[in-house]
Amino acid sequence: MSLSSSSLFSDLDVEVIPDAPLGAMTWYGIGGRADLLVRPRTVVALETLARRCARSGTPLRVLGNGANLLVADEGVDGIVVRLDQPVFREVRYNQTGEIQLMRAMAGADLAKTLMETVRRGMDGLVPLAGIPASIGGAIRMNAGGAYGAIAEAVDSVTCISRNGRRVTYPASELVFDYRSTNIPDPIILAAVFRLVPDDPVRVRARVKEIFEYKKSTQPLADHSAGCAFKNPFDPVQEERRSAGRLIDEAGLKGLRIGGATISRHHANFIVAEPGASASDVEQLLAEVRRRVFERSGLELEEEVVIWRRGDPS
Ligand SMILES: Cc1cc2nc3c(=O)[nH]c(=O)nc-3n(C[C@H](O)[C@H](O)[C@H](O)COP(=O)(O)OP(=O)(O)OC[C@H]3O[C@@H](n4cnc5c(N)ncnc54)[C@H](O)[C@@H]3O)c2cc1C
């Protein structure tokens, strides 16, 4: 298929950006370009595009806020969809008794949405303070940490399936696991959250406390994708071990390949310094995995999502 003369989207209400600087749109700020970046303006356009991509075997990837993403230097093929048009950023509130339901579209910014719930004196998203994400990316990754995960506030999730159909799952049908979900569909479109009214002063104080904790433990201002590795399960101790501690114990803080270094602030953060390439980060990831395995016998699995040309989407 010739993507430049593609009939996939020529009749759809979308903006198409060929050869888009994808890596620069991520928190890492490094990596290659997307052959085609598509910004749909309507849900129908997105559904139709999903269906056509599946039928034609065209890879389809969804970009959220790019906070958990490394784009390989050679860039990515197929179509990258960005849900940043107004219809995909809407957030609506609906009070039913003590519980407030909030429906957020996948492209809404998590931090802004969280601050609006706080302004309204609502708890639910508070444990996610300080986590950069879109709503869709936070659901896909089951974003969270020491204070809780997004799953705890989810009432239902609406997706677009490979054949372009809208499907809604109640939370009871979904499995939210450690930094993952069992959602089978390529596109998360929206989610409904259960929020609980609370004292606005207390909610605000809790957000501040969690944010301060994150700021003191993580290099939030540096170019990274958050934690590079998941905490591995240790079959001997029968629990998850801190990947950061394992990396620290292997003496790897400060290790550098090219412009990529292991943060001295938090050993599970691989930071890109000016001039870094995605390949530097990938090599450092491999080196860390190798050295931690040598020392502890534990296999580290990447938490950061890596997009490479030719990989299945
Ligand atoms: C400084 C920093 C701190 C961080 N701290 C934390 C933390 O404390 N806890 C934590 O869990 N994470 C943390 N992260 C990682 C990141 O914030 C989360 O993984 C977040 O959920 C990523 O959301 P995103 O919208 O940026 O997704 P992206 O990075 O854009 O994408 C990640 C994955 O989600 C998929 N995706 C995105 N949107 C959709 C959609 N609408 N439909 C289907 N799939 C989609 C993408 O295709 C990709 O596979 C941190 C990152 C940074 C940079």
CSV table of N, CA and C in Angstrom, one decimal, residues 217-313:
chain,number,residue,atom,x,y,z
A,217,THR,N,11.2,12.0,45.5
A,217,THR,CA,11.7,10.7,45.2
A,217,THR,C,12.0,10.5,43.7
A,218,GLN,N,11.5,11.3,42.8
A,218,GLN,CA,11.7,11.1,41.4
A,218,GLN,C,12.2,12.3,40.6
A,219,PRO,N,13.0,12.2,39.6
A,219,PRO,CA,13.5,13.3,38.9
A,219,PRO,C,12.4,13.8,37.9
A,220,LEU,N,11.4,14.5,38.4
A,220,LEU,CA,10.2,14.8,37.5
A,220,LEU,C,10.6,15.8,36.4
A,221,ALA,N,11.6,16.6,36.6
A,221,ALA,CA,11.9,17.7,35.6
A,221,ALA,C,12.8,17.2,34.5
A,222,ASP,N,13.4,16.0,34.6
A,222,ASP,CA,14.3,15.4,33.6
A,222,ASP,C,13.5,14.8,32.5
A,223,HIS,N,14.1,14.5,31.3
A,223,HIS,CA,13.5,13.8,30.2
A,223,HIS,C,13.6,12.3,30.4
A,224,SER,N,12.4,11.7,30.7
A,224,SER,CA,12.3,10.3,31.0
A,224,SER,C,11.0,9.8,30.5
A,225,ALA,N,10.7,8.5,30.8
A,225,ALA,CA,9.4,8.0,30.6
A,225,ALA,C,8.9,7.4,32.0
A,226,GLY,N,9.3,8.0,33.1
A,226,GLY,CA,9.0,7.5,34.4
A,226,GLY,C,9.8,6.2,34.6
A,227,CYS,N,9.3,5.3,35.4
A,227,CYS,CA,10.0,4.1,35.7
A,227,CYS,C,10.3,3.3,34.5
A,228,ALA,N,11.6,2.9,34.3
A,228,ALA,CA,12.0,2.2,33.1
A,228,ALA,C,11.5,0.7,33.1
A,229,PHE,N,11.6,0.2,34.4
A,229,PHE,CA,11.3,-1.3,34.5
A,229,PHE,C,10.2,-1.5,35.5
A,230,LYS,N,9.4,-2.6,35.3
A,230,LYS,CA,8.4,-3.0,36.3
A,230,LYS,C,9.2,-3.6,37.5
A,231,ASN,N,8.6,-3.6,38.7
A,231,ASN,CA,9.2,-4.3,39.8
A,231,ASN,C,9.0,-5.8,39.6
A,232,PRO,N,10.1,-6.5,39.5
A,232,PRO,CA,10.0,-8.0,39.2
A,232,PRO,C,9.5,-8.8,40.3
A,233,PHE,N,8.8,-9.9,40.0
A,233,PHE,CA,8.3,-10.8,41.0
A,233,PHE,C,9.5,-11.7,41.4
A,234,ASP,N,9.8,-11.8,42.7
A,234,ASP,CA,10.9,-12.7,43.2
A,234,ASP,C,10.2,-14.0,43.7
A,235,PRO,N,10.4,-15.1,43.0
A,235,PRO,CA,9.8,-16.4,43.4
A,235,PRO,C,10.3,-16.9,44.7
A,236,VAL,N,11.5,-16.5,45.1
A,236,VAL,CA,12.0,-17.0,46.4
A,236,VAL,C,11.4,-16.2,47.6
A,237,GLN,N,11.3,-14.9,47.4
A,237,GLN,CA,10.7,-14.1,48.5
A,237,GLN,C,9.2,-14.0,48.3
A,238,GLU,N,8.7,-14.5,47.2
A,238,GLU,CA,7.2,-14.5,46.9
A,238,GLU,C,6.6,-13.1,46.9
A,239,GLU,N,7.3,-12.2,46.4
A,239,GLU,CA,6.8,-10.8,46.3
A,239,GLU,C,7.5,-10.0,45.3
A,240,ARG,N,6.9,-8.9,44.9
A,240,ARG,CA,7.6,-8.0,44.0
A,240,ARG,C,8.8,-7.3,44.7
A,241,ARG,N,9.9,-7.2,44.0
A,241,ARG,CA,11.1,-6.4,44.5
A,241,ARG,C,11.1,-5.1,43.8
A,242,SER,N,11.6,-4.1,44.5
A,242,SER,CA,11.8,-2.8,43.8
A,242,SER,C,12.9,-2.8,42.7
A,243,ALA,N,12.5,-2.5,41.5
A,243,ALA,CA,13.5,-2.5,40.4
A,243,ALA,C,14.5,-1.5,40.7
A,244,GLY,N,14.1,-0.3,41.2
A,244,GLY,CA,15.0,0.8,41.5
A,244,GLY,C,16.1,0.3,42.5
A,245,ARG,N,15.6,-0.4,43.6
A,245,ARG,CA,16.6,-0.9,44.6
A,245,ARG,C,17.6,-1.9,43.9
A,246,LEU,N,17.0,-2.8,43.1
A,246,LEU,CA,17.9,-3.8,42.5
A,246,LEU,C,19.0,-3.1,41.6
A,247,ILE,N,18.6,-2.1,40.9
A,247,ILE,CA,19.5,-1.4,40.0
A,247,ILE,C,20.5,-0.6,40.8
A,248,ASP,N,20.1,0.0,41.9
A,248,ASP,CA,21.0,0.7,42.9
A,248,ASP,C,22.0,-0.3,43.5
A,249,GLU,N,21.5,-1.5,43.9
A,249,GLU,CA,22.3,-2.5,44.6
A,249,GLU,C,23.4,-3.0,43.6
A,250,ALA,N,23.0,-3.0,42.3
A,250,ALA,CA,24.0,-3.4,41.3
A,250,ALA,C,25.0,-2.3,41.0
A,251,GLY,N,24.9,-1.2,41.7
A,251,GLY,CA,25.9,-0.1,41.5
A,251,GLY,C,25.8,0.6,40.2
A,252,LEU,N,24.5,0.7,39.7
A,252,LEU,CA,24.4,1.3,38.3
A,252,LEU,C,24.0,2.7,38.3
A,253,LYS,N,23.7,3.3,39.5
A,253,LYS,CA,23.3,4.8,39.4
A,253,LYS,C,24.4,5.6,38.8
A,254,GLY,N,24.0,6.4,37.8
A,254,GLY,CA,25.0,7.3,37.2
A,254,GLY,C,25.6,6.6,35.9
A,255,LEU,N,25.3,5.3,35.7
A,255,LEU,CA,25.8,4.6,34.5
A,255,LEU,C,25.3,5.4,33.2
A,256,ARG,N,26.2,5.5,32.3
A,256,ARG,CA,25.9,6.3,31.1
A,256,ARG,C,26.2,5.5,29.8
A,257,ILE,N,25.3,5.6,28.8
A,257,ILE,CA,25.7,5.2,27.5
A,257,ILE,C,25.3,6.4,26.5
A,258,GLY,N,26.2,6.9,25.9
A,258,GLY,CA,25.9,8.1,25.1
A,258,GLY,C,25.3,9.2,25.9
A,259,GLY,N,24.1,9.7,25.5
A,259,GLY,CA,23.5,10.7,26.3
A,259,GLY,C,22.4,10.2,27.3
A,260,ALA,N,22.4,8.9,27.4
A,260,ALA,CA,21.4,8.3,28.4
A,260,ALA,C,22.1,7.9,29.7
A,261,THR,N,21.5,8.3,30.8
A,261,THR,CA,22.1,8.0,32.1
A,261,THR,C,21.0,7.4,33.0
A,262,ILE,N,21.5,6.7,34.0
A,262,ILE,CA,20.6,6.2,35.1
A,262,ILE,C,20.6,7.3,36.1
A,263,SER,N,19.4,7.8,36.4
A,263,SER,CA,19.3,8.9,37.4
A,263,SER,C,19.9,8.6,38.7
A,264,ARG,N,20.6,9.6,39.3
A,264,ARG,CA,21.2,9.5,40.6
A,264,ARG,C,20.1,9.7,41.7
A,265,HIS,N,19.0,10.3,41.2
A,265,HIS,CA,17.9,10.6,42.1
A,265,HIS,C,17.0,9.4,42.3
A,266,HIS,N,16.8,8.6,41.3
A,266,HIS,CA,16.0,7.4,41.3
A,266,HIS,C,16.5,6.4,40.3
A,267,ALA,N,17.0,5.3,40.8
A,267,ALA,CA,17.8,4.4,39.9
A,267,ALA,C,16.9,3.7,38.8
A,268,ASN,N,15.5,3.8,38.9
A,268,ASN,CA,14.7,3.2,37.9
A,268,ASN,C,14.3,4.2,36.8
A,269,PHE,N,14.9,5.4,36.9
A,269,PHE,CA,14.6,6.4,35.8
A,269,PHE,C,15.8,6.5,34.9
A,270,ILE,N,15.6,6.2,33.6
A,270,ILE,CA,16.7,6.4,32.6
A,270,ILE,C,16.4,7.8,32.0
A,271,VAL,N,17.3,8.6,32.1
A,271,VAL,CA,17.1,10.0,31.7
A,271,VAL,C,17.9,10.3,30.4
A,272,ALA,N,17.3,11.1,29.5
A,272,ALA,CA,17.9,11.5,28.3
A,272,ALA,C,18.5,12.9,28.4
A,273,GLU,N,19.8,13.0,28.3
A,273,GLU,CA,20.4,14.4,28.3
A,273,GLU,C,20.5,14.9,26.9
A,274,PRO,N,20.8,16.2,26.8
A,274,PRO,CA,20.9,16.8,25.4
A,274,PRO,C,21.8,16.0,24.5
A,275,GLY,N,21.4,15.7,23.3
A,275,GLY,CA,22.2,14.9,22.4
A,275,GLY,C,21.9,13.4,22.5
A,276,ALA,N,21.1,13.0,23.4
A,276,ALA,CA,20.8,11.5,23.6
A,276,ALA,C,20.0,11.0,22.4
A,277,SER,N,20.2,9.8,22.0
A,277,SER,CA,19.4,9.2,21.0
A,277,SER,C,18.5,8.1,21.7
A,278,ALA,N,17.5,7.6,21.0
A,278,ALA,CA,16.7,6.5,21.5
A,278,ALA,C,17.5,5.3,21.6
A,279,SER,N,18.5,5.1,20.7
A,279,SER,CA,19.4,3.9,20.7
A,279,SER,C,20.2,3.9,22.0
A,280,ASP,N,20.7,5.1,22.4
A,280,ASP,CA,21.4,5.2,23.7
A,280,ASP,C,20.5,4.6,24.8
A,281,VAL,N,19.3,5.0,24.9
A,281,VAL,CA,18.4,4.6,25.9
A,281,VAL,C,18.2,3.1,25.8
A,282,GLU,N,17.9,2.6,24.6
A,282,GLU,CA,17.7,1.1,24.4
A,282,GLU,C,18.9,0.3,24.8
A,283,GLN,N,20.1,0.8,24.5
A,283,GLN,CA,21.3,0.1,24.9
A,283,GLN,C,21.5,0.1,26.4
A,284,LEU,N,21.1,1.2,27.1
A,284,LEU,CA,21.3,1.3,28.5
A,284,LEU,C,20.2,0.4,29.2
A,285,LEU,N,19.0,0.3,28.6
A,285,LEU,CA,18.0,-0.6,29.2
A,285,LEU,C,18.6,-2.1,29.1
A,286,ALA,N,19.2,-2.4,28.0
A,286,ALA,CA,19.7,-3.8,27.8
A,286,ALA,C,20.8,-4.1,28.8
A,287,GLU,N,21.7,-3.1,29.0
A,287,GLU,CA,22.8,-3.2,29.9
A,287,GLU,C,22.3,-3.4,31.4
A,288,VAL,N,21.3,-2.6,31.7
A,288,VAL,CA,20.8,-2.7,33.1
A,288,VAL,C,20.2,-4.1,33.3
A,289,ARG,N,19.4,-4.5,32.3
A,289,ARG,CA,18.8,-5.9,32.5
A,289,ARG,C,19.8,-6.9,32.7
A,290,ARG,N,20.9,-6.8,31.9
A,290,ARG,CA,22.0,-7.8,31.9
A,290,ARG,C,22.6,-7.8,33.3
A,291,ARG,N,23.0,-6.6,33.8
A,291,ARG,CA,23.8,-6.6,35.0
A,291,ARG,C,22.9,-6.9,36.3
A,292,VAL,N,21.6,-6.5,36.2
A,292,VAL,CA,20.8,-6.9,37.4
A,292,VAL,C,20.5,-8.4,37.4
A,293,PHE,N,20.4,-9.0,36.2
A,293,PHE,CA,20.2,-10.4,36.2
A,293,PHE,C,21.4,-11.2,36.7
A,294,GLU,N,22.6,-10.7,36.3
A,294,GLU,CA,23.9,-11.3,36.8
A,294,GLU,C,24.0,-11.2,38.3
A,295,ARG,N,23.5,-10.1,38.9
A,295,ARG,CA,23.7,-10.0,40.3
A,295,ARG,C,22.6,-10.6,41.1
A,296,SER,N,21.3,-10.6,40.6
A,296,SER,CA,20.2,-11.0,41.5
A,296,SER,C,19.5,-12.2,40.9
A,297,GLY,N,19.8,-12.6,39.6
A,297,GLY,CA,19.0,-13.7,39.0
A,297,GLY,C,17.6,-13.3,38.6
A,298,LEU,N,17.3,-12.0,38.8
A,298,LEU,CA,15.9,-11.6,38.4
A,298,LEU,C,15.9,-10.9,37.1
A,299,GLU,N,14.9,-11.2,36.3
A,299,GLU,CA,14.7,-10.6,34.9
A,299,GLU,C,13.9,-9.4,35.1
A,300,LEU,N,14.4,-8.3,34.6
A,300,LEU,CA,13.7,-7.0,34.6
A,300,LEU,C,12.9,-6.9,33.3
A,301,GLU,N,11.6,-6.5,33.4
A,301,GLU,CA,10.8,-6.3,32.2
A,301,GLU,C,10.5,-4.8,32.1
A,302,GLU,N,10.6,-4.3,30.9
A,302,GLU,CA,10.4,-2.9,30.7
A,302,GLU,C,9.0,-2.4,31.0
A,303,GLU,N,8.9,-1.3,31.7
A,303,GLU,CA,7.6,-0.7,31.9
A,303,GLU,C,7.4,0.4,30.7
A,304,VAL,N,8.5,1.0,30.3
A,304,VAL,CA,8.4,1.9,29.2
A,304,VAL,C,8.0,1.2,27.9
A,305,VAL,N,7.1,1.7,27.2
A,305,VAL,CA,6.6,1.1,25.9
A,305,VAL,C,7.6,1.6,24.8
A,306,ILE,N,8.1,0.7,24.0
A,306,ILE,CA,9.0,1.1,22.9
A,306,ILE,C,8.3,0.8,21.6
A,307,TRP,N,8.3,1.9,20.7
A,307,TRP,CA,7.7,1.7,19.4
A,307,TRP,C,8.8,1.6,18.4
A,308,ARG,N,8.8,0.5,17.6
A,308,ARG,CA,9.9,0.4,16.6
A,308,ARG,C,9.2,0.1,15.2
A,309,ARG,N,9.8,0.6,14.2
A,309,ARG,CA,9.3,0.3,12.8
A,309,ARG,C,9.2,-1.2,12.6
A,310,GLY,N,8.1,-1.6,12.1
A,310,GLY,CA,7.9,-3.0,11.7
A,310,GLY,C,7.4,-3.9,12.8
A,311,ASP,N,7.4,-3.4,14.1
A,311,ASP,CA,6.8,-4.2,15.2
A,311,ASP,C,5.3,-4.2,15.0
A,312,PRO,N,4.7,-5.4,15.5
A,312,PRO,CA,3.2,-5.4,15.5
A,312,PRO,C,2.7,-4.3,16.4
A,313,SER,N,1.6,-3.7,15.9
A,313,SER,CA,1.0,-2.6,16.8
A,313,SER,C,0.0,-3.1,17.7
